[in-house]
Coordinates of C-alpha atoms in Angstrom, one line a residue:
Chain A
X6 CA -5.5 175.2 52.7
X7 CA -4.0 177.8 50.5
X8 CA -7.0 180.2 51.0
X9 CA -8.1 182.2 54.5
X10 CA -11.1 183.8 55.0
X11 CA -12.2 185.1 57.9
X12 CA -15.7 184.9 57.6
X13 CA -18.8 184.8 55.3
X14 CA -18.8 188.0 54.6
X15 CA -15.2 188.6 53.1
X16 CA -15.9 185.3 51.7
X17 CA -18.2 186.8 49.8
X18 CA -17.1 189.9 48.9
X19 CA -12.9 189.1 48.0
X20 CA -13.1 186.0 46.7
X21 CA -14.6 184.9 43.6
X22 CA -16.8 181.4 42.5
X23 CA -14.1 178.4 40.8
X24 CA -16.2 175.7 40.8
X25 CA -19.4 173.9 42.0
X26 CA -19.4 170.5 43.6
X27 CA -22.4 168.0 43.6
X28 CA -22.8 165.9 46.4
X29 CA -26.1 163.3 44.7
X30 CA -28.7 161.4 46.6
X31 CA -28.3 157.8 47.9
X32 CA -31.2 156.2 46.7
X33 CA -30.0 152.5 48.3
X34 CA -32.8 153.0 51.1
X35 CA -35.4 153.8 48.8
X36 CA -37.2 157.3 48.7
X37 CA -36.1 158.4 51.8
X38 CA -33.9 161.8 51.6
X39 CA -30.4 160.4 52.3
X40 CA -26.9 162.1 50.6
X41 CA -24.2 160.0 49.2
X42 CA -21.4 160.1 52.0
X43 CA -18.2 159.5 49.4
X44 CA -15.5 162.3 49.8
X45 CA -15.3 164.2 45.8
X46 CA -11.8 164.3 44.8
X47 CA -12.3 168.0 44.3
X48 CA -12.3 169.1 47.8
X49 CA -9.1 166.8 48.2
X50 CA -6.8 169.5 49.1
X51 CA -9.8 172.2 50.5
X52 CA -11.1 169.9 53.7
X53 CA -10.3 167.1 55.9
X54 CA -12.6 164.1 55.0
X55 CA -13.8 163.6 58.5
X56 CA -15.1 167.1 58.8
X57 CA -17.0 166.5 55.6
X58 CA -18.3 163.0 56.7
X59 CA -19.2 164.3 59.6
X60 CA -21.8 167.0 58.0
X61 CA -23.4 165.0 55.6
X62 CA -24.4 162.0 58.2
X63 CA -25.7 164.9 60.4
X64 CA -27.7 165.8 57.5
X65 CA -29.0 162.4 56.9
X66 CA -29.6 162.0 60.5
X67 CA -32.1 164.7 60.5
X68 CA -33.8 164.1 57.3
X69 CA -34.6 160.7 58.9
X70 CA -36.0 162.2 61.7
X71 CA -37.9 164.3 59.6
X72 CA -39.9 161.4 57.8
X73 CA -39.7 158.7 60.2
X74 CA -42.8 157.0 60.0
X75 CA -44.0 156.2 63.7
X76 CA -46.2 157.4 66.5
X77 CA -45.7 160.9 66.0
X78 CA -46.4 161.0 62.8
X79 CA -49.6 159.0 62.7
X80 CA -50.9 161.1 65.5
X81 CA -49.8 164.4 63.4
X82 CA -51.7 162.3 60.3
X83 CA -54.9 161.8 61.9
X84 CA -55.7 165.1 63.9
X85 CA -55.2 166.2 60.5
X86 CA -57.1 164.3 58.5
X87 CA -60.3 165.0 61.6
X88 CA -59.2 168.9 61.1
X89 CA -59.7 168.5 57.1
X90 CA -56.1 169.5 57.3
X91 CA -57.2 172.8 58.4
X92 CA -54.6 172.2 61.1
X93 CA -51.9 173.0 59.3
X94 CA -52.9 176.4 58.9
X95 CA -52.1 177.6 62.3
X96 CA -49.3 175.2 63.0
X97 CA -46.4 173.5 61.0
X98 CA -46.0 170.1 60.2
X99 CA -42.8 168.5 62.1
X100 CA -41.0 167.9 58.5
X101 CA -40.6 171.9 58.6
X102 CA -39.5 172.1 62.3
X103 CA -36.7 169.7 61.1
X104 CA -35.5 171.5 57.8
X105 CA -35.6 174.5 60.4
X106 CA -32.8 172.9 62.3
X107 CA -30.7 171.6 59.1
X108 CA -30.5 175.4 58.0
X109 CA -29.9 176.4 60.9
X110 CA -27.0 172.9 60.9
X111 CA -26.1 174.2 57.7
X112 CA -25.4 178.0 58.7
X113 CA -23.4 177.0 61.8
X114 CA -21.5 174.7 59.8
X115 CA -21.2 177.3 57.0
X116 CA -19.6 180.1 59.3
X117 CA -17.4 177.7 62.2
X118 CA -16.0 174.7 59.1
X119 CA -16.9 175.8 55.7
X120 CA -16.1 179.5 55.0
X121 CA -12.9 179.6 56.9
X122 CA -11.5 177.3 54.0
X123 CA -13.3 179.0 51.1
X124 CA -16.3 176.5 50.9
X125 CA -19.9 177.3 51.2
X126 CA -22.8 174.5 51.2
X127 CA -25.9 175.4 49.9
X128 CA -29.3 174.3 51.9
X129 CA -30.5 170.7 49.7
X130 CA -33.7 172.3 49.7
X131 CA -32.8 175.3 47.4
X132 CA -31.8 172.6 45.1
X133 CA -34.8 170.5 45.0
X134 CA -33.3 167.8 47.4
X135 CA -31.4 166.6 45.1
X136 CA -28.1 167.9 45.5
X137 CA -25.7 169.4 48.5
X138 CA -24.3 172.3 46.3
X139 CA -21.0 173.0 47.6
X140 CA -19.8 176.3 46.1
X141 CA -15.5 176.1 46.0
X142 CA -13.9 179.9 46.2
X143 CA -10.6 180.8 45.1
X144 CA -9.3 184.2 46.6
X145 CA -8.5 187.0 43.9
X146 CA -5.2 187.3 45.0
X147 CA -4.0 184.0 44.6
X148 CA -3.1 182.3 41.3
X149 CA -5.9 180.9 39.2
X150 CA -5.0 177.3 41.0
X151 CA -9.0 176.6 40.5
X152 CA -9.9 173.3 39.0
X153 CA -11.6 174.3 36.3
X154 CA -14.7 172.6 35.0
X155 CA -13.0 171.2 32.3
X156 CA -10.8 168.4 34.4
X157 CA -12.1 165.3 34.3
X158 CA -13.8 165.0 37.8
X159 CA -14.1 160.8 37.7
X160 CA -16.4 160.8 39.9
X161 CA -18.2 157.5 38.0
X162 CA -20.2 155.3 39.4
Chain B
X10 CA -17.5 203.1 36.3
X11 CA -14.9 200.8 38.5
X12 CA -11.9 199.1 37.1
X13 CA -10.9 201.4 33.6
X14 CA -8.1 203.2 35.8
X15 CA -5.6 201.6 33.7
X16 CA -5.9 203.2 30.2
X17 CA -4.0 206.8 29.4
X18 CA -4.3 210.5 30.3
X19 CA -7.8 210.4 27.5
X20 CA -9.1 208.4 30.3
X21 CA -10.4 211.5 32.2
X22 CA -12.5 213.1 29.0
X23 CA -13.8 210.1 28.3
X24 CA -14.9 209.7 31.9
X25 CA -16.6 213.4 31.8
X26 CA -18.2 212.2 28.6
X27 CA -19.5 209.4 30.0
X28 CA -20.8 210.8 33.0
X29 CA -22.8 213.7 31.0
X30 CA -24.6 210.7 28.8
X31 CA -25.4 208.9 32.6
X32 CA -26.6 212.1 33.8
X33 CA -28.6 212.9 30.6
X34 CA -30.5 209.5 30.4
X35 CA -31.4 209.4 34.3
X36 CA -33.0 212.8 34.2
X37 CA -35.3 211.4 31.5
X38 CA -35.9 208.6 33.1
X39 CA -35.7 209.0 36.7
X40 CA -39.2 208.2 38.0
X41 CA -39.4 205.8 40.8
X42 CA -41.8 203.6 39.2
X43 CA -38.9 202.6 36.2
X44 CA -36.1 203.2 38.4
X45 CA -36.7 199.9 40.4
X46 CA -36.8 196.9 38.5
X47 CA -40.0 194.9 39.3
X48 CA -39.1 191.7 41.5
X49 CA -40.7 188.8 40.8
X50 CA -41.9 185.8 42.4
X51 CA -41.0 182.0 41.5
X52 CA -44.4 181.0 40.5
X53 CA -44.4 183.3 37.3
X54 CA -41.1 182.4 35.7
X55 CA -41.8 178.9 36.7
X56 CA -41.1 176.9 33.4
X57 CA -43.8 174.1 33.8
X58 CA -47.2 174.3 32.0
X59 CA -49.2 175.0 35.5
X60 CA -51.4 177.9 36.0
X61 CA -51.4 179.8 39.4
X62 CA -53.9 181.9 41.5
X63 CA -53.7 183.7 44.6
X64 CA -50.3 185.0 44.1
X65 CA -49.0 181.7 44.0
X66 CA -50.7 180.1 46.7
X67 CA -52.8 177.5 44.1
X68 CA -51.4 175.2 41.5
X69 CA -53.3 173.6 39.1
X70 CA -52.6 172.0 35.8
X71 CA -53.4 173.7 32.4
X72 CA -56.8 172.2 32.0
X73 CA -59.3 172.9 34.5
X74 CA -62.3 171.9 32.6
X75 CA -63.3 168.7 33.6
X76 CA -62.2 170.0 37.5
X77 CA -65.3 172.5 37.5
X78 CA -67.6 170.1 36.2
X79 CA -66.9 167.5 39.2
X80 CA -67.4 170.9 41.9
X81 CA -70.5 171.9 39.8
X82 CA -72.1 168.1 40.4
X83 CA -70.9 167.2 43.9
X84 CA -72.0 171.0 44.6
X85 CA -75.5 170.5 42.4
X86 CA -76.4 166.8 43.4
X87 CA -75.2 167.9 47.2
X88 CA -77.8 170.7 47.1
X89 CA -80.4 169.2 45.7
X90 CA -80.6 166.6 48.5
X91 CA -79.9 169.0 51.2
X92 CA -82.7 170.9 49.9
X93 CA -85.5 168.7 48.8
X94 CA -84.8 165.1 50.6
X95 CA -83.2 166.5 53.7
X96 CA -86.2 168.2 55.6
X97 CA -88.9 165.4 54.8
X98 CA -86.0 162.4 56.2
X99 CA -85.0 165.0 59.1
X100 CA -88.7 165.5 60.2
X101 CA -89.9 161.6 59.2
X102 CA -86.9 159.7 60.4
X103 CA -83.9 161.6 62.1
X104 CA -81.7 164.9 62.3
X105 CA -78.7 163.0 62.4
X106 CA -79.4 162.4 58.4
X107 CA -78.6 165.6 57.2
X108 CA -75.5 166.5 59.6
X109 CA -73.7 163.2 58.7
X110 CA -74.3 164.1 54.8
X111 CA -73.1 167.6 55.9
X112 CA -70.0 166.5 57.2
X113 CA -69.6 164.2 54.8
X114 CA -70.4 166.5 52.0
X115 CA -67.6 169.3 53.9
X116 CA -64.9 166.5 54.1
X117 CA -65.3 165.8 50.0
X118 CA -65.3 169.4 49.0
X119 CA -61.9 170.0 51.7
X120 CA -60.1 167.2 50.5
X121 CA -61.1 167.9 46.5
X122 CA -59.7 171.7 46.7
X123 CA -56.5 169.9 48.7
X124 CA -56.2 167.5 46.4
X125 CA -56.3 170.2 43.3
X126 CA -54.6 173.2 44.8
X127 CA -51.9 171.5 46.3
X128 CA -48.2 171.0 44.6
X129 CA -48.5 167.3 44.1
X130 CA -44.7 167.4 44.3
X131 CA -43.3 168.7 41.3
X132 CA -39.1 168.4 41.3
X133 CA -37.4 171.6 40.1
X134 CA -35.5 171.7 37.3
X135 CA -31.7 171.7 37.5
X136 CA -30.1 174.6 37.7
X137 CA -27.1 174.8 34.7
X138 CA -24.2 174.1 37.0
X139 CA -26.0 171.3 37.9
X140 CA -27.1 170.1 34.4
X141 CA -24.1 170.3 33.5
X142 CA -22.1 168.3 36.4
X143 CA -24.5 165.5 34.8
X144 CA -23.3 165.9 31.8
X145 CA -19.7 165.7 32.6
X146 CA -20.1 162.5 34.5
X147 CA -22.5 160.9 31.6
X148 CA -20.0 161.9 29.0
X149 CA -17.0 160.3 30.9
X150 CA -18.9 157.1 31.8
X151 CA -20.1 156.7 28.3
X152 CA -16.8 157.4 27.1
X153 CA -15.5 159.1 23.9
X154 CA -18.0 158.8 21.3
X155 CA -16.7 158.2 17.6
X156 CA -18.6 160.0 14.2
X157 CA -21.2 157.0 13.7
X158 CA -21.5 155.7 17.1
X159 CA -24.7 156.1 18.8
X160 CA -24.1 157.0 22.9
X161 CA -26.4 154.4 24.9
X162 CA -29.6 155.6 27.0
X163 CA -28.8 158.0 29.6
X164 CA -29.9 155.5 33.0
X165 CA -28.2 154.5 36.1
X166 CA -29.0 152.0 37.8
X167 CA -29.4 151.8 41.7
X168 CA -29.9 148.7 43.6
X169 CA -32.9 149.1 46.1
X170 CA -33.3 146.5 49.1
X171 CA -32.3 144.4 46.9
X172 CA -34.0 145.2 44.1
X173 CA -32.5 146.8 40.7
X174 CA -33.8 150.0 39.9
X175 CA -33.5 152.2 36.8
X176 CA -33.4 155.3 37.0
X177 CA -33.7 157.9 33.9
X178 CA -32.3 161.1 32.9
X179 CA -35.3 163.4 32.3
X180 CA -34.3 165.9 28.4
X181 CA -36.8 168.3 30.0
X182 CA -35.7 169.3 33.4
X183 CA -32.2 167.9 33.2
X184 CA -31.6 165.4 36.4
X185 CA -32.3 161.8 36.6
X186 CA -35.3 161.1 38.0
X187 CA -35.1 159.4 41.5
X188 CA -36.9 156.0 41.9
X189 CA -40.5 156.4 41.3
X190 CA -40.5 159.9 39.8
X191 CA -41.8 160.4 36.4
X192 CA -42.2 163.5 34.2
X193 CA -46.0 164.3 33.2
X194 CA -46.4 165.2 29.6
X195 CA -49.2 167.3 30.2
X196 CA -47.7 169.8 33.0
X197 CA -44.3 169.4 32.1
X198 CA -43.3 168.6 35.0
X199 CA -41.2 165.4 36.9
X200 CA -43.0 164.5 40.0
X201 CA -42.2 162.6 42.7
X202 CA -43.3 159.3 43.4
X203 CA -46.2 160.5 40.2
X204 CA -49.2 158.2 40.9
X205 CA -50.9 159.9 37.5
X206 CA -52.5 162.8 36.5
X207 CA -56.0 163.0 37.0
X208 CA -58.3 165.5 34.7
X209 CA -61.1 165.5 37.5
X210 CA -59.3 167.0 40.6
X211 CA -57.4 169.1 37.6
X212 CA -54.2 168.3 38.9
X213 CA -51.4 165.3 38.8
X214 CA -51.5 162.8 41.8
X215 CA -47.7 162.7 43.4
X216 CA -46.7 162.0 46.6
X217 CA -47.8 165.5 48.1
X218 CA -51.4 164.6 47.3
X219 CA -51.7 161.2 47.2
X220 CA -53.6 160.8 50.4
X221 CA -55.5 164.1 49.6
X222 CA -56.7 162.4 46.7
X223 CA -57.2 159.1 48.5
X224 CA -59.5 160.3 50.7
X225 CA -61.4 162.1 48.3
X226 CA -62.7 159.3 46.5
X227 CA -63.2 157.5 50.0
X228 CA -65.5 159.8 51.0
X229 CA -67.0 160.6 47.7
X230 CA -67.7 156.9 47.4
X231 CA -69.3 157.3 50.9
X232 CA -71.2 160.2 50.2
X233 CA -72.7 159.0 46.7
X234 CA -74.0 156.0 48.2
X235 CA -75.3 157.7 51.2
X236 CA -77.3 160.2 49.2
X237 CA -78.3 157.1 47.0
X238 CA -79.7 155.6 49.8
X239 CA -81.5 158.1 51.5
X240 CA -83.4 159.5 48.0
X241 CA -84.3 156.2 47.8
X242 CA -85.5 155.5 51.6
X243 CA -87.4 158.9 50.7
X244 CA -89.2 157.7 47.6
X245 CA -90.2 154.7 48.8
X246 CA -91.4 156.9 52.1
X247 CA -93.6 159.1 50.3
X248 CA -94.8 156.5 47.6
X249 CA -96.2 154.7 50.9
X250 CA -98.0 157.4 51.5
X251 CA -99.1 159.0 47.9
X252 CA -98.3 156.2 45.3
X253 CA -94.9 156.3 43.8
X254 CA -96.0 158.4 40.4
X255 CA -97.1 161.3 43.1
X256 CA -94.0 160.9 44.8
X257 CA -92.1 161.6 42.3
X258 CA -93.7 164.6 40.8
X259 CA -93.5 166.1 44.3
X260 CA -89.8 165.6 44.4
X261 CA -88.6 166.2 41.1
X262 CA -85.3 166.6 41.9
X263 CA -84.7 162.4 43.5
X264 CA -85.0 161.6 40.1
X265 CA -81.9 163.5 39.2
X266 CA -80.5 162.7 42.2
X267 CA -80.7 159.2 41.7
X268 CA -79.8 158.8 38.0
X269 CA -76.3 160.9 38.8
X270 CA -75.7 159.0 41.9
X271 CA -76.0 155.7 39.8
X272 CA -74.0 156.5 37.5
X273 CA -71.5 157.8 39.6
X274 CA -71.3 154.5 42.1
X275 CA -69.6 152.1 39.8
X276 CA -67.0 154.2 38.8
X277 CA -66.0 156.1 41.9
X278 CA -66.5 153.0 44.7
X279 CA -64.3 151.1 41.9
X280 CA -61.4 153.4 41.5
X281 CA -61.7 153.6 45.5
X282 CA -60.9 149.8 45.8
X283 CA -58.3 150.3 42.9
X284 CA -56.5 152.7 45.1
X285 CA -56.9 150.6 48.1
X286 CA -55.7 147.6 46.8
X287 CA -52.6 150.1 45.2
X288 CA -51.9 151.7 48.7
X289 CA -51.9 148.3 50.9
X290 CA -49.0 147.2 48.4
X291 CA -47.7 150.5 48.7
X292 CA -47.8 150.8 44.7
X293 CA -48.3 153.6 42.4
X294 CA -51.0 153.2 39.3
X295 CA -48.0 154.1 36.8
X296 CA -46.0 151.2 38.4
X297 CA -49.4 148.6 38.5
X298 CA -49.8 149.9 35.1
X299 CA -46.8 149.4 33.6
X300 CA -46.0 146.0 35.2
X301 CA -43.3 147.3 37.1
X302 CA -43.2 144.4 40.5
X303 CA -44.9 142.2 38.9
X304 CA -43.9 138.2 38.9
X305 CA -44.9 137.7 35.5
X306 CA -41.4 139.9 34.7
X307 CA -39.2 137.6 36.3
X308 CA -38.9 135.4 39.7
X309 CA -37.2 137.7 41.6
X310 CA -39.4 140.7 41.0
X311 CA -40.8 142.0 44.0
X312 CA -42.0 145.9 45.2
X313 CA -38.5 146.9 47.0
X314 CA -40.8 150.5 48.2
X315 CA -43.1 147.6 50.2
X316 CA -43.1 147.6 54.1
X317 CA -44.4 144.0 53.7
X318 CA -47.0 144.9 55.7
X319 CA -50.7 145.7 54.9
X320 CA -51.1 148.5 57.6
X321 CA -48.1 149.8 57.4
X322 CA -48.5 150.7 54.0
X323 CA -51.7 152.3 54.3
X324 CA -50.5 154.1 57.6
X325 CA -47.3 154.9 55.6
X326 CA -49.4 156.4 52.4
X327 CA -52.1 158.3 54.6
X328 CA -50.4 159.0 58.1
X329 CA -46.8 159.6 57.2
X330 CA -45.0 162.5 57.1
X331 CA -45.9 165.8 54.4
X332 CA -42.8 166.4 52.5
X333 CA -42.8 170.5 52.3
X334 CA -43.0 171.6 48.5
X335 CA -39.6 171.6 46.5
X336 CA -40.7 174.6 44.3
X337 CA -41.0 177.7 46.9
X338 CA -43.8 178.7 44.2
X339 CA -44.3 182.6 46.8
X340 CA -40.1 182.8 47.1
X341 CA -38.6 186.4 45.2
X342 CA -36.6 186.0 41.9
X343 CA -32.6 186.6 43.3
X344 CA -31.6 189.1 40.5
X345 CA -28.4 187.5 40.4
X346 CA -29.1 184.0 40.2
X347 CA -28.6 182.0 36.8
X348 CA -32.6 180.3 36.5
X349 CA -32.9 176.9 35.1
X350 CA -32.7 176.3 31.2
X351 CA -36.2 176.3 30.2
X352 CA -36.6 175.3 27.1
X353 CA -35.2 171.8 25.8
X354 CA -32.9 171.8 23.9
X355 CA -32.1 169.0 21.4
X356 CA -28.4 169.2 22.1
X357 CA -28.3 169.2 25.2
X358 CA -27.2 171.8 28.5
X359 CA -25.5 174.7 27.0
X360 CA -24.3 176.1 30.7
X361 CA -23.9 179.3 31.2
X362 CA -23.3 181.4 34.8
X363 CA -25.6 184.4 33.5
X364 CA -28.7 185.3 34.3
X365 CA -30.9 183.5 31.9
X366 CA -34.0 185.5 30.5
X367 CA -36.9 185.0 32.5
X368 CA -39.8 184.2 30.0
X369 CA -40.4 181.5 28.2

């Protein structure tokens, strides 16, 4: 880990954007929202794998949570449905409570895991749920060591 | 001006030279009403062909035509009865008449607007980084490409419970579509899990809306055939009574009533079972359309979305959990964020970290 920061905010302000990485859905469940756990070769050298592993199965975790389909949820369904979904105008549906939580995850891990080594994960839901954007800083000091978007990032199925 | 320090001793003049232009130009301009730029919200650089009311809050496709002529006759045919049937079957038969065709009648027109307003779960389109991390990883699994060669379609495959699933890159938005998502020609839009786009409710049918929609023609069904019922029962009370040509010409309206209602039964109690049959098999009409799990495609073909069960798949589709909309249509325009590429191009991403111009 070549580059320090200290926290977000000199993250944001010394240190400028090298690269973007892509973390894609797992569609081998189906529909449900679940994030492909395989480390990119790009953050190699940035993270340990575990640390990584870790954050997108807690991510998965709670989007499970959010559209598990059992007795909460049919209960949440039917008052509904008896309130002409008029319900939902005074209180939220428990698929919000949850994406409360993961950016609230996502800005714990940001600050204690990600910016000290010059990563920054963008909420899935900025990106349509499609993608964990992972933003990769290099430091202006430093040499331009960034891999560039030009390498050949096999990351094939 | 940061960052020129470097050049000569001319630097300084220059400087004074700029600063008397900066200082020239701001006096003519400096009003407060140009002098902040105007920030906008999502919904009006949003690059599908939707059209938005309320400041964002409503979505609705382009044409709206055919959605104002279902309000105007569940709204005219809905009035008529509660007007000229209702008091004659509440004081002849029962109260209870009129109050079930009034909550009836409030549980169509709710889950209609629902079924219209609502974002029926549009996918946003990539942003350029993204587009083009796609492209890098199509281009290097398709390989080099030589002068005549034609690269294969862009599709990856994903296997689903044990199903083989396709999935497509979308030219318009720029990501692959994920299993049952499919773009709708007339919004311009990809939509999740897109059931199909319906010209009535004025808006396409996706996975946000599905039961919205659902229960709309449930309960239009029920209503049509209640009202049906009850002009009749009326009719045939007061023909009892007068003789049926009397009866008529003392409520006009039945007639009207009755000939709308008709019309109306076949084709709104059928596409109710259609939809029934499609939700206990947990199946969307695009996919019953196009064949998709049937077995006449091959032995093993089977619905890898199905819970296997008949209620659970109803229970899933009606009672399971509201995905929260993917487009944040009320969410501020970040000045220094690069937008999506709007237009397609024929070429493919061209991606670029700028800000990209806002109109399309």
């Amino acid at each position: 880990m070549a580059t320090e920061f200290h926290n977000l905010q000199e993250l944001r302000h010394s240190a400028s954007l090298a690269n973007k990485v892509f973390i894609q859905r797992d569609y081998t469940d189906g529909t449900v929202c679940k994030f492909q756990t395989k480390f990119p070769s790009e953050l190699d050298s940035r993270i340990e794998r575990t640390l990584f592993e870790d954050t997108v199965k807690t991510l998965n975790n709670y989007y499970a949570e959010a559209e598990k389909i059992g007795g909460q949820s049919y209960l949440e369904g039917c008052l509904a449905c008896l309130t002409v979904y008029l319900i939902f105008l005074c209180i939220e549906t428990r698929y919000e409570k949850v994406l409360k939580k993961i950016s609230w995850y996502i800005q714990e891990q940001n600050e204690k895991v990600y910016a000290p080594r010059g990563l920054l994960i963008t909420d899935p839901i900025e990106r349509g749920m499609r993608v964990i954007e992972i933003s990769v800083y290099e430091d202006h000091g430093s040499s331009g060591s960034s891999s560039g978007s030009s390498t050949t990032s096999s990351s094939g199925r | 001006m940061t960052g020129n320090m470097h050049l000569g001793v001319e630097e300084p003049i220059r400087e004074c030279q700029y600063n008397q232009i900066c200082t020239h130009n701001s006096s003519t301009m400096d009003t407060p009403h140009t002098k902040k730029k105007k920030i906008k919200r999502k919904w009006q650089v949003f690059p599908g062909r939707n059209k938005f009311y309320c400041n964002g809050r409503i979505m609705m496709a382009k044409q709206t035509g055919v959605f104002y002529l279902t309000v105007v006759l569940i709204l005219v045919t809905s009035g008529l009865f509660f007007a000229f049937d209702c008091p004659f079957l509440a004081s002849n038969l029962t109260p209870a008449i009129p109050a079930i065709g009034g909550v009836l009648f409030i549980f169509v027109m709710g889950m209609l607007l629902r079924a219209s307003f609502s974002d029926p779960g549009v996918l946003p389109r990539a942003t350029p980084e993204e587009a083009a991390d796609i492209e890098r990883q199509i281009d290097t699994a398709n390989g080099p490409s030589g002068p005549g060669y034609r690269p294969p379609p862009r599709t990856r495959e994903v296997l689903i419970n044990g199903q083989t699933v396709k999935l497509k890159y979308c030219f318009t938005c720029k990501i692959f579509r994920p299993p049952r998502a499919s773009h709708c020609s007339l919004c311009d839009n990809c939509v999740e899990r897109f059931d199909h786009h319906c010209p009535w409710v004025g808006n396409c049918v996706g996975r946000r809306n599905y039961r919205f929609f659902y229960l709309f023609i449930l309960s239009l069904s029920l209503l049509t055939i209640f009202i049906f019922a009850f002009v009749i029962t009326h009719v045939i009370l007061r023909s009892n009574r007068t003789g049926f040509l009397s009866a008529l010409k003392d409520s006009p309206a039945s007639v009207l009533e009755v000939v709308v209602c008709f019309f109306s039964i076949w084709s709104i109690v059928g596409l109710s079972g259609f939809h029934t049959y499609l939700i206990s098999s947990n199946q969307t009409t695009n996919e019953d359309i196009k064949g998709s799990w049937s077995s006449k495609r091959g032995k093993g073909n089977y619905n890898p979305y199905s819970y296997g069960n008949l209620i659970t798949n109803c229970c899933a589709a009606l009672c399971g959990p509201l995905p929260p909309s993917l487009i944040d249509r009320r969410g501020f325009v970040q000045p220094d964020t690069p937008q999506p590429v709007a237009q397609t191009n024929g070429t493919g991403a061209c991606p670029s970290n700028q800000v990209q111009s806002h109109m399309t």
